Amino acid sequence: MKIDRRSFLSLGIGAAAGTALSPLPWKITDDLSIWTQMWPWTPVPQDGEVSTVSSVCTLCPGGCGISVRKAGERAVKIEGLAGHPVNDGGICILGLSGLQMLYGPTRVRGPLKRVGERGAGQWQAITWEKAIEELAGRLGELRSKGQPQRLAWLCGYDRGTFPALIQRFLTAYGSANFLRPPSVADTYQTTLKLMQGVDALPGFDLESADYVVSFGAGLLDGWGAPVRMFRAHSAWREAGVPLVQVEPRLSNTAAKADRWLPVAPGTEAALALGIAHLLIKEGKVRGEFVNGYTFGYESWSDAQGNLHKGFKQLVLEGYAPEAVAAITGIDTAAIVEVAQRFAAAKRPLALCGRGQGVTPGSLGEVMAVHALNALAGNINRPGGVWALPAPDYIQWDEVRPDDVAAKGLQQGRIDGAGSESYPFARQLTNRLPAVLSGGGDGIEVLLVSEANPLYSLNDTQTVRKAVQKIPLVVSFSSFMDETAAFADLLLPNHVYLERYEDVPAPAGMPRPLIGLAKPVVPPQLDTRHSGDVLLALAKRMGGSLAEALAWESYETCLKETLGEQWDPLVQSGYLFDEGFKPAPWYGAFETPSGKFEFSPTALSAKSGGEGNPVPAYTPAAIEGDAGNFPLLLIPVEQMRLTSGYAGTPPFLMKTVPDTILQGKELLVEINPKSAAALGLSEGSRAMLATPHGEIAVRVHLFEGLLPGVVAMSRGLGHTAYDSYLADKGSNLHALIAPVEDPASGFDTAWGIRAKLSKV
Ligand code: SF4
């Protein structure tokens, strides 16, 4: 087989992303470094004493340990940290590219103030002192108007000291509006709260599972902690543990799985319930757990005499294999076989969170998949789903809000999360554009840290219009991303290799782990740690704010917060509780029934006690006008392209194959049969339209995609960053709008109805 250079790089991504044992990552680095010699800004390593610093990569929620090699004061190479519980020496290609984040041209070099039209790119450099004074002045005005609730702070993550400090600032100021981009972790946390009654993070004991069914989770495409997933997959292969991948497209994960079930988009939950049906019907559920520790499995009557349908009846009535085959498009025999193997396994594990898990998805889907684990008794057991208590080392004195702050806090959250209408959600950032566009007293000051909502929230046009209405937008971004480019004030943070940051509980880890990112090199530009800016802001504003945030510096605050954990963390870079065991069944469930609830009491209570909670299990079909939009558009998520705060660095852009991007033109995938019906062939130019927008594309024929589906890569179509990333392809988020899950309010919009027409 002839492999050209581009194909070689493409193959390298899949094989190299999870392990340092393979020589491919280093070959890629070498190959690309030759290519990058043409760049005017190529970092040239200095001579100097060679040293290494261990730290943590924060470019995704994976939290890998890294070892950064330095020559003198210059970082010259990033490797995975050997022995680290997440990645044990492995690293992904994004992690490898971290030096481009540090030394690349996209960084904001110092504080800037907008002087032209919003988004026109006209800036004036200002001093840090002036910038903080201006922001403190605007925040002071808002408080003097008695409207502190009109301040919102959107941060890319919510675990660790920095986001806790933001929330403390907001509480002392008088706003409940701490916002964060959503993900499937939200849906999992809500599921654990409803079905198990615990405030916990989902942990997956992947390494001990002996049969794995992934309902759309891109386990080898960037889901969870990506390098850990690659390591787990290697271990599964060695131990002969089968992986079944359920998704409409032959992704990298599906290609490497032992079995691929190409399911109709949006019907994954039906398949999970179909497998549950067979387990129940054939008496293969784990009786010890189901009979002794669960509620709502059988139908029951409440105190008012209302009859509630139990999970068993729901599944037996509605999800027989033939019915599920008709819904999902999966062959009945395949459903039966997977169910039999799931039942026969000792430690079967079912998990979900489509693609990389950046979409929260429907509560029903996560509950259906979690119920499958419960039928197998695989809750808080080896190889199963563990409820991991949230880290509790941040123990500060309570904030004492003054009168203005107390009144502001009474107004609640602007996105409605936690309110009577949305009691199960902590974050509903997906509702913001609609809320802000609705008029009224919206947000007056928006602060944004480590997030890029103008690119990454669904329905970007509406998001942009909504943000346009906000009188003051401040970005703390280290990079000139879309949101930074649209801001009024830019207060750039150090990048992760220049600052301290605690990183607790990497995505999906079943045991407690805290990492410490450290300054590997001194700040290269006139940037400041956003934690220090926040403390300076509080000091300047005085009163209860200064009192609540009285630390001298962010480093002092972090050191004090971590207490006796600080020294070991500085020394080794992480603390891991290897002996942690999740709560045993008899003490694990804090629901009203004291048991695992297949039919959560809280959902029943939300419907006034009359309704039945089981409709929450309804699959999240992709609705819409099938007449005008006969196809389904779904995203493709892969490790080549990032779609969150960190833009794809040049190293990765070079690995994007010409089946996705040709020059600046985006290609979308479609099954040859569907293409032929539309008169399209390989490379045809076409218009891709959804009810929310239309873009010009070219067509790539792909047999590994279900007929009737179009697949488009997430992560392209930037208008900001640098010339390596901007103006290439189109942004999927401009074509998709949020779809609210009726049970939780989370955004379920994984796909949308679409039309592809030849031009
Ligand atoms: S998987 Fe995530 S945390 Fe690990 S090296 Fe890659 S980007 Fe960094």
Tab-separated table of N, CA, C and O in Angstrom, residues 53 210 231 288 316 456 462 489-490 511 609 617 657 739 741:
chain	number	residue	atom	x	y	z
A	53	VAL	N	11.182	19.624	34.402
A	53	VAL	CA	10.227	20.037	35.431
A	53	VAL	C	8.970	19.209	35.229
A	53	VAL	O	8.458	19.107	34.107
A	210	ASP	N	-14.528	-6.282	32.061
A	210	ASP	CA	-14.221	-7.398	31.159
A	210	ASP	C	-15.152	-7.452	29.942
A	210	ASP	O	-15.088	-8.382	29.150
A	231	ARG	N	-4.553	3.920	26.944
A	231	ARG	CA	-3.878	2.892	27.751
A	231	ARG	C	-4.871	1.781	28.111
A	231	ARG	O	-4.550	0.593	28.069
A	288	GLU	N	-28.953	-9.929	43.616
A	288	GLU	CA	-28.481	-9.457	44.921
A	288	GLU	C	-28.591	-7.929	44.995
A	288	GLU	O	-29.036	-7.369	45.999
A	316	LEU	N	-39.952	-3.961	29.594
A	316	LEU	CA	-40.549	-5.159	28.995
A	316	LEU	C	-41.638	-4.794	27.995
A	316	LEU	O	-41.791	-5.437	26.960
A	456	SER	N	-17.624	28.286	20.648
A	456	SER	CA	-17.957	26.907	21.010
A	456	SER	C	-19.385	26.660	21.481
A	456	SER	O	-19.775	25.506	21.642
A	462	THR	N	-26.628	33.627	17.241
A	462	THR	CA	-27.433	34.162	18.345
A	462	THR	C	-26.550	34.492	19.545
A	462	THR	O	-26.762	35.498	20.231
A	489	LEU	N	-12.125	44.599	26.871
A	489	LEU	CA	-10.905	44.665	27.669
A	489	LEU	C	-10.285	43.274	27.663
A	489	LEU	O	-10.987	42.276	27.849
A	490	LEU	N	-8.964	43.219	27.434
A	490	LEU	CA	-8.266	41.936	27.413
A	490	LEU	C	-7.229	41.913	28.520
A	490	LEU	O	-6.326	42.757	28.534
A	511	ARG	N	-10.559	7.180	41.192
A	511	ARG	CA	-9.939	7.421	42.513
A	511	ARG	C	-9.484	8.867	42.618
A	511	ARG	O	-9.114	9.478	41.609
A	609	GLY	N	-45.886	14.425	41.545
A	609	GLY	CA	-46.236	13.140	42.123
A	609	GLY	C	-47.238	12.384	41.276
A	609	GLY	O	-47.487	11.221	41.511
A	617	TYR	N	-36.628	8.258	30.477
A	617	TYR	CA	-35.821	7.330	29.689
A	617	TYR	C	-36.059	7.458	28.182
A	617	TYR	O	-35.448	6.759	27.400
A	657	PRO	N	-6.365	15.581	7.479
A	657	PRO	CA	-6.272	15.019	6.126
A	657	PRO	C	-7.120	15.768	5.104
A	657	PRO	O	-8.026	16.522	5.477
A	739	VAL	N	-30.974	22.330	21.922
A	739	VAL	CA	-32.279	21.685	22.074
A	739	VAL	C	-32.379	21.296	23.544
A	739	VAL	O	-31.555	20.531	24.039
A	741	ASP	N	-33.326	19.613	26.907
A	741	ASP	CA	-33.850	18.349	27.416
A	741	ASP	C	-34.993	18.657	28.385
A	741	ASP	O	-34.798	19.414	29.344
